[in-house]
Amino acid sequence: MKKSGSESLKSINLRPFVESLIAILVGFVIGAIVLLAFGYNPWSAYYWLFQGALGSTYGIASTLKYATPIMLTALTFAIGTRTGIFNIGAESSFYFGAIAAVIFTNIWDNMWFGLAMGMLLGALWALPAAVLKVYRGVHEVISTIMLNWIGWFFVLWLIVGPYANPNDPNKTIRIPVDARLPIIGYGLSIAIVIAVIAAVLTYFLLWHTTMGFGMRASGINQKAARYAGMNPKMAVMWSFLIGGLLSGLGGAMKIMGEGPGYAISQGGANIYGFGFDGIGVALVGRNHPLGIILAAIFFGMLRAGTALMQAQAHVPLEIIKVIQGIIVITVAIPSLYDLVKKAIHRGAA
Amino acid sequence: MDVGSVLSILITSLMAMVPIVLTSVGAAWSERAGVVSIGYEGVLLMSAFFGAIFAELASNAVVGLVGGIFVGVLLGMLHGVLTVYLKGDHVIPGIGINLLAMGVVPFGILAYWGTAGQHQLPHDAQMWHWKTPYGELSPMVLVTILIALVTWWVLFKTPLGLRVRSVGENPEAADALGINVEKYRFWSTVYGHALAGLGGAFMSVDWLGLVHKTMSGGRGFIALANMVFSGWNPLVSLIGGWLFGFFDALAAWLAPKHIIPGQFILMLPYIMTLIIVAGIIGKARPPKWDGRPYKRE
């Protein structure tokens, strides 16, 4: 009975990784077909996309910058899925994290206070969905979507109303200098470091603590978990609260990790959509925190490259969302790996 | 509030009812057969966009409505293949379809019409309406009520409906009786998405006469809430759908009055959805095999 190094290496399951790569490939191929159908040149679009994302230090920095918020919203969705729920509420917890940063750093200009309040408001906004799920059996997809809309209008009111900048009608008031996140370089703040730490902590929580074991056990089989003496209701509660906290952190860092003039824009355009993108990141990262780090960087790459793609190849940046949607649908094909393997074998024979 | 305002809110509520009821009726049929989809939000958005293109190309709104159904059928087939035949998760493809729509529609509006975010339809691509002193009413309101009635009748009063419900309640027994579970589930999914497609095209070529990149506005999910509220019953979903339409119309009527900030009024339909769903769940029971893939032993 000896176990060689190569054997233990084989036990690492590469299947999810390969499946995500196939999905990404399918996304790009179908994206190219869409581009052709509308009369664009896909080669030129993709060339400038990757040139923009990886072609310079600035490009790489902005790739990581775009990866930061969606890494956190993806963790929200992943924690939900691991506990057996589809938490779509990252989107609105993100808004509350962002507005909390604006409100509370202007009360006390301390970075940690701003981050903490962002996390707190993000978690609080996730609470109604958790309570409705546990005590009323309301499906979380419906409740979190409704809360997203309610939260959107509420935060929009704060943006245009009480927290509008009296000197600049296009923005909210700014984050005080002392409360801003330190910048590493090329516009990239330490937010990326905090996000990666959050992902690692989430991994540790889910796979190396009793609480995380209980959460995952409830996600796999509620009845069995209850029989084993765990409390699936509390697992669901924690899953929503920790999820909301992470997205709230993401929202706060989005606003606090920028240069002096930065604030939430009047229509809320710079805080919209990160929760939805996070769902895609989580699915491509297979709901695993370490997979999510990679997937977030990949999605960040797509986002960072769009500016150059739009300028040089004149392709609307929304094509990236089309590609993302196709990738997610492809990820949903359960036997993708087997289908491709079979096709390769047939081709080789 | 005067009589004219009441009548105007009532007429708007009938129009607002259409996409929600059509989607709820379709979703109820599909879930009765055991297939869950949360992709209706994306179906509404994409069929609104492609329906508008079809209507403009033909200069005819009815062609646009049929085009919307066609988009619904295609997306339903996609969802059906993934869930029914490949036995995949029922929720994730829906998320994918919703994300896809959030990309396809803004991209499409820009690439096809060259305008960002919104496009107004020419007059000849818009549906004909009955004009009343208190607002315009579309014949689609009647069509929707008829679809709900017929769907209810087929689902509960005919052998076809019995078979559809049996594959959602007890696929093993249905299978033993020689019913092709996968066939019934697949086409039920297609029917559900087709009705949502009609609802989406209604929004662009009929009700509003425009395409906007966020025009579905959560209606796909409100429709799912309404389906639960109505106990998976197409006939009852007419009542629920009208109720949501009423809050939609009330919000639209209140918004320009500036009594309270507009954002709080716009929250109204979503808050009511949440309250109604929270109050009703517990009593409602989904079909037993709803959302569970059936694999033959």
CSV table of C-alpha atoms in Angstrom, one decimal, chain A residues 46-317:
chain,number,residue,atom,x,y,z
A,46,TYR,CA,-11.5,39.9,-29.5
A,47,TYR,CA,-8.0,41.1,-30.3
A,48,TRP,CA,-8.7,44.5,-28.8
A,49,LEU,CA,-10.6,43.0,-25.9
A,50,PHE,CA,-7.6,41.0,-24.7
A,51,GLN,CA,-5.2,43.8,-25.7
A,52,GLY,CA,-7.2,46.1,-23.4
A,53,ALA,CA,-7.4,43.6,-20.5
A,54,LEU,CA,-3.8,42.1,-20.6
A,55,GLY,CA,-1.8,44.2,-23.0
A,56,SER,CA,-0.4,46.6,-20.4
A,57,THR,CA,0.2,47.0,-16.7
A,58,TYR,CA,-2.7,49.4,-16.6
A,59,GLY,CA,-4.9,46.8,-18.4
A,60,ILE,CA,-3.9,44.2,-15.9
A,61,ALA,CA,-4.6,46.6,-13.0
A,62,SER,CA,-8.0,47.4,-14.3
A,63,THR,CA,-8.7,43.7,-14.9
A,64,LEU,CA,-8.1,43.1,-11.2
A,65,LYS,CA,-10.1,46.2,-10.3
A,66,TYR,CA,-13.1,45.0,-12.2
A,67,ALA,CA,-12.6,41.5,-10.7
A,68,THR,CA,-13.0,42.8,-7.1
A,69,PRO,CA,-16.7,43.6,-6.7
A,70,ILE,CA,-17.9,40.6,-8.7
A,71,MET,CA,-15.6,38.3,-6.6
A,72,LEU,CA,-17.5,39.3,-3.5
A,73,THR,CA,-21.0,39.2,-5.0
A,74,ALA,CA,-20.1,35.7,-6.5
A,75,LEU,CA,-19.2,34.6,-3.0
A,76,THR,CA,-22.7,35.6,-1.8
A,77,PHE,CA,-24.3,33.4,-4.4
A,78,ALA,CA,-21.9,30.6,-3.8
A,79,ILE,CA,-22.5,30.5,0.0
A,80,GLY,CA,-26.2,30.4,-0.8
A,81,THR,CA,-25.9,27.5,-3.3
A,82,ARG,CA,-23.7,25.6,-0.8
A,83,THR,CA,-26.5,25.9,1.8
A,84,GLY,CA,-29.2,24.9,-0.8
A,85,ILE,CA,-30.6,28.3,-1.6
A,86,PHE,CA,-30.5,30.5,-4.7
A,87,ASN,CA,-29.7,33.9,-3.2
A,88,ILE,CA,-30.1,36.5,-6.0
A,89,GLY,CA,-30.0,39.3,-3.5
A,90,ALA,CA,-26.3,40.2,-3.8
A,91,GLU,CA,-27.3,43.0,-6.2
A,92,SER,CA,-29.2,45.1,-3.6
A,93,SER,CA,-26.9,44.3,-0.7
A,94,PHE,CA,-24.2,45.8,-2.9
A,95,TYR,CA,-26.2,49.0,-3.3
A,96,PHE,CA,-26.6,49.3,0.5
A,97,GLY,CA,-22.9,48.7,1.0
A,98,ALA,CA,-22.1,51.5,-1.4
A,99,ILE,CA,-24.5,54.0,0.1
A,100,ALA,CA,-23.5,53.0,3.7
A,101,ALA,CA,-19.9,53.9,2.8
A,102,VAL,CA,-21.0,57.3,1.6
A,103,ILE,CA,-23.2,58.0,4.6
A,104,PHE,CA,-21.0,56.7,7.4
A,105,THR,CA,-17.6,57.8,6.3
A,106,ASN,CA,-19.1,61.3,6.3
A,107,ILE,CA,-20.0,60.8,9.9
A,108,TRP,CA,-16.7,59.4,11.0
A,109,ASP,CA,-13.9,59.5,8.4
A,110,ASN,CA,-12.4,56.1,9.2
A,111,MET,CA,-11.8,53.5,6.5
A,112,TRP,CA,-12.6,50.5,8.8
A,113,PHE,CA,-15.8,52.1,10.1
A,114,GLY,CA,-16.9,52.6,6.5
A,115,LEU,CA,-16.2,49.0,5.5
A,116,ALA,CA,-17.9,47.7,8.7
A,117,MET,CA,-21.0,49.7,8.1
A,118,GLY,CA,-21.1,48.6,4.5
A,119,MET,CA,-21.0,45.0,5.6
A,120,LEU,CA,-23.6,45.6,8.3
A,121,LEU,CA,-26.1,47.3,6.0
A,122,GLY,CA,-25.5,44.6,3.3
A,123,ALA,CA,-26.3,41.9,5.9
A,124,LEU,CA,-29.3,43.8,7.2
A,125,TRP,CA,-30.8,44.1,3.8
A,126,ALA,CA,-30.4,40.3,3.3
A,127,LEU,CA,-32.3,39.6,6.5
A,128,PRO,CA,-36.0,40.0,5.3
A,129,ALA,CA,-35.4,37.3,2.6
A,130,ALA,CA,-33.8,35.0,5.2
A,131,VAL,CA,-36.7,35.5,7.6
A,132,LEU,CA,-39.3,35.0,4.9
A,133,LYS,CA,-37.6,31.8,3.7
A,134,VAL,CA,-37.2,30.2,7.2
A,135,TYR,CA,-40.5,31.2,8.8
A,136,ARG,CA,-42.9,31.6,5.8
A,137,GLY,CA,-41.4,29.3,3.2
A,138,VAL,CA,-41.2,32.1,0.6
A,139,HIS,CA,-39.0,31.1,-2.3
A,140,GLU,CA,-35.8,33.1,-2.1
A,141,VAL,CA,-35.6,33.8,-5.8
A,142,ILE,CA,-38.9,35.7,-5.7
A,143,SER,CA,-38.2,37.5,-2.4
A,144,THR,CA,-34.6,38.5,-3.3
A,145,ILE,CA,-35.6,39.8,-6.7
A,146,MET,CA,-38.4,41.9,-5.1
A,147,LEU,CA,-35.9,43.2,-2.5
A,148,ASN,CA,-33.5,44.1,-5.3
A,149,TRP,CA,-36.1,46.4,-6.8
A,150,ILE,CA,-37.2,47.9,-3.5
A,151,GLY,CA,-33.6,48.4,-2.5
A,152,TRP,CA,-32.8,50.0,-5.9
A,153,PHE,CA,-35.5,52.6,-5.6
A,154,PHE,CA,-34.7,53.3,-2.0
A,155,VAL,CA,-31.0,53.8,-2.6
A,156,LEU,CA,-31.8,55.8,-5.7
A,157,TRP,CA,-33.9,58.1,-3.5
A,158,LEU,CA,-30.9,58.5,-1.1
A,159,ILE,CA,-28.6,59.3,-4.1
A,160,VAL,CA,-30.8,62.0,-5.6
A,161,GLY,CA,-32.2,63.2,-2.3
A,162,PRO,CA,-30.5,63.5,1.1
A,163,TYR,CA,-27.0,62.5,-0.2
A,164,ALA,CA,-26.9,64.3,-3.5
A,165,ASN,CA,-23.8,66.5,-3.8
A,166,PRO,CA,-24.9,70.1,-3.6
A,167,ASN,CA,-21.8,71.2,-5.7
A,168,ASP,CA,-22.1,68.5,-8.3
A,169,PRO,CA,-25.6,67.4,-9.3
A,170,ASN,CA,-24.3,64.3,-11.1
A,171,LYS,CA,-23.0,62.6,-7.9
A,172,THR,CA,-23.5,61.9,-4.3
A,173,ILE,CA,-21.2,63.5,-1.7
A,174,ARG,CA,-17.7,62.1,-1.7
A,175,ILE,CA,-15.8,59.8,0.6
A,176,PRO,CA,-13.5,61.8,2.9
A,177,VAL,CA,-9.8,61.5,2.1
A,178,ASP,CA,-8.9,59.7,5.4
A,179,ALA,CA,-11.6,57.0,4.8
A,180,ARG,CA,-10.4,56.0,1.3
A,181,LEU,CA,-8.7,52.7,0.6
A,182,PRO,CA,-5.0,53.0,-0.1
A,183,ILE,CA,-4.1,52.8,-3.8
A,184,ILE,CA,-1.5,50.2,-4.8
A,185,GLY,CA,-0.9,51.7,-8.3
A,186,TYR,CA,-2.5,52.3,-11.7
A,187,GLY,CA,-5.8,53.1,-9.9
A,188,LEU,CA,-5.9,49.7,-8.2
A,189,SER,CA,-6.7,49.9,-4.5
A,190,ILE,CA,-6.1,47.3,-1.7
A,191,ALA,CA,-9.8,46.3,-2.3
A,192,ILE,CA,-8.5,43.4,-4.4
A,193,VAL,CA,-6.4,42.1,-1.5
A,194,ILE,CA,-9.3,42.3,0.9
A,195,ALA,CA,-11.6,40.5,-1.7
A,196,VAL,CA,-9.1,37.6,-2.0
A,197,ILE,CA,-8.8,37.4,1.8
A,198,ALA,CA,-12.6,37.3,1.9
A,199,ALA,CA,-12.6,34.4,-0.6
A,200,VAL,CA,-10.0,32.5,1.4
A,201,LEU,CA,-11.9,33.0,4.6
A,202,THR,CA,-15.1,31.9,3.0
A,203,TYR,CA,-13.3,28.7,1.8
A,204,PHE,CA,-12.0,28.2,5.3
A,205,LEU,CA,-15.4,28.8,6.9
A,206,LEU,CA,-17.2,26.3,4.5
A,207,TRP,CA,-14.7,23.5,4.5
A,208,HIS,CA,-12.7,23.8,7.8
A,209,THR,CA,-15.2,24.8,10.5
A,210,THR,CA,-18.1,23.0,12.2
A,211,MET,CA,-20.4,25.8,11.2
A,212,GLY,CA,-19.5,25.5,7.6
A,213,PHE,CA,-19.9,21.7,7.7
A,214,GLY,CA,-23.4,22.2,9.0
A,215,MET,CA,-24.2,24.8,6.3
A,216,ARG,CA,-23.0,22.5,3.5
A,217,ALA,CA,-24.7,19.5,5.1
A,218,SER,CA,-28.0,21.4,5.1
A,219,GLY,CA,-27.5,22.3,1.5
A,220,ILE,CA,-27.0,18.7,0.5
A,221,ASN,CA,-29.8,17.2,2.5
A,222,GLN,CA,-31.9,19.2,5.0
A,223,LYS,CA,-33.6,16.2,6.6
A,224,ALA,CA,-30.4,14.3,7.1
A,225,ALA,CA,-28.7,17.4,8.6
A,226,ARG,CA,-31.6,17.8,11.0
A,227,TYR,CA,-31.4,14.1,11.9
A,228,ALA,CA,-27.7,14.5,12.6
A,229,GLY,CA,-28.5,17.2,15.2
A,230,MET,CA,-27.8,20.3,13.0
A,231,ASN,CA,-30.1,23.3,12.6
A,232,PRO,CA,-30.8,23.8,8.9
A,233,LYS,CA,-32.8,27.0,9.7
A,234,MET,CA,-29.8,28.6,11.3
A,235,ALA,CA,-27.6,27.5,8.4
A,236,VAL,CA,-30.0,29.3,6.0
A,237,MET,CA,-30.0,32.4,8.2
A,238,TRP,CA,-26.2,32.5,8.4
A,239,SER,CA,-25.9,31.9,4.7
A,240,PHE,CA,-28.1,35.0,3.9
A,241,LEU,CA,-26.4,37.2,6.5
A,242,ILE,CA,-22.8,36.3,5.5
A,243,GLY,CA,-23.8,36.6,1.9
A,244,GLY,CA,-25.2,40.1,2.4
A,245,LEU,CA,-22.2,41.0,4.4
A,246,LEU,CA,-19.8,40.1,1.6
A,247,SER,CA,-21.8,42.0,-1.0
A,248,GLY,CA,-22.1,44.9,1.3
A,249,LEU,CA,-18.3,44.9,1.6
A,250,GLY,CA,-18.1,44.8,-2.2
A,251,GLY,CA,-20.4,47.8,-2.5
A,252,ALA,CA,-18.5,49.8,0.1
A,253,MET,CA,-15.1,49.1,-1.5
A,254,LYS,CA,-16.4,50.0,-5.0
A,255,ILE,CA,-16.9,53.6,-3.8
A,256,MET,CA,-14.1,53.8,-1.2
A,257,GLY,CA,-11.4,52.3,-3.4
A,258,GLU,CA,-11.2,55.2,-5.9
A,259,GLY,CA,-9.6,58.5,-6.4
A,260,PRO,CA,-10.6,61.9,-4.9
A,261,GLY,CA,-13.6,62.9,-7.1
A,262,TYR,CA,-15.3,59.5,-7.0
A,263,ALA,CA,-18.9,59.0,-5.7
A,264,ILE,CA,-22.0,57.2,-6.6
A,265,SER,CA,-23.4,58.6,-9.9
A,266,GLN,CA,-26.8,60.2,-10.0
A,267,GLY,CA,-28.6,57.4,-11.8
A,268,GLY,CA,-26.7,54.7,-9.8
A,269,ALA,CA,-25.1,53.4,-13.0
A,270,ASN,CA,-21.7,52.7,-11.3
A,271,ILE,CA,-23.3,50.5,-8.6
A,272,TYR,CA,-25.7,48.6,-10.9
A,273,GLY,CA,-25.3,45.0,-12.2
A,274,PHE,CA,-22.5,43.7,-10.0
A,275,GLY,CA,-24.8,41.2,-8.2
A,276,PHE,CA,-26.0,39.7,-11.5
A,277,ASP,CA,-22.5,39.5,-12.9
A,278,GLY,CA,-21.5,37.8,-9.6
A,279,ILE,CA,-24.0,35.0,-10.3
A,280,GLY,CA,-22.2,34.3,-13.6
A,281,VAL,CA,-18.8,34.3,-11.8
A,282,ALA,CA,-20.1,31.9,-9.1
A,283,LEU,CA,-21.4,29.5,-11.7
A,284,VAL,CA,-18.3,29.5,-13.8
A,285,GLY,CA,-16.2,29.2,-10.6
A,286,ARG,CA,-18.4,26.2,-9.7
A,287,ASN,CA,-19.5,27.8,-6.4
A,288,HIS,CA,-16.0,27.2,-5.0
A,289,PRO,CA,-14.2,30.3,-3.4
A,290,LEU,CA,-10.9,29.5,-5.1
A,291,GLY,CA,-12.7,28.8,-8.4
A,292,ILE,CA,-14.4,32.2,-7.9
A,293,ILE,CA,-11.1,34.0,-7.6
A,294,LEU,CA,-10.1,32.7,-11.1
A,295,ALA,CA,-13.5,33.2,-12.6
A,296,ALA,CA,-13.8,36.8,-11.2
A,297,ILE,CA,-10.4,37.6,-12.8
A,298,PHE,CA,-11.6,36.2,-16.1
A,299,PHE,CA,-14.8,38.2,-16.0
A,300,GLY,CA,-12.8,41.2,-14.9
A,301,MET,CA,-10.7,40.7,-18.0
A,302,LEU,CA,-13.7,40.9,-20.2
A,303,ARG,CA,-14.9,44.0,-18.5
A,304,ALA,CA,-11.5,45.7,-18.5
A,305,GLY,CA,-11.0,45.0,-22.2
A,306,THR,CA,-14.3,46.5,-23.4
A,307,ALA,CA,-13.1,50.1,-23.5
A,308,LEU,CA,-10.4,49.4,-26.0
A,309,MET,CA,-12.7,47.0,-27.9
A,310,GLN,CA,-15.4,49.7,-28.2
A,311,ALA,CA,-12.8,52.4,-29.2
A,312,GLN,CA,-10.8,50.3,-31.7
A,313,ALA,CA,-13.3,47.7,-33.1
A,314,HIS,CA,-16.4,49.9,-32.6
A,315,VAL,CA,-18.3,47.0,-30.9
A,316,PRO,CA,-20.9,47.9,-28.3
A,317,LEU,CA,-19.6,46.7,-24.9
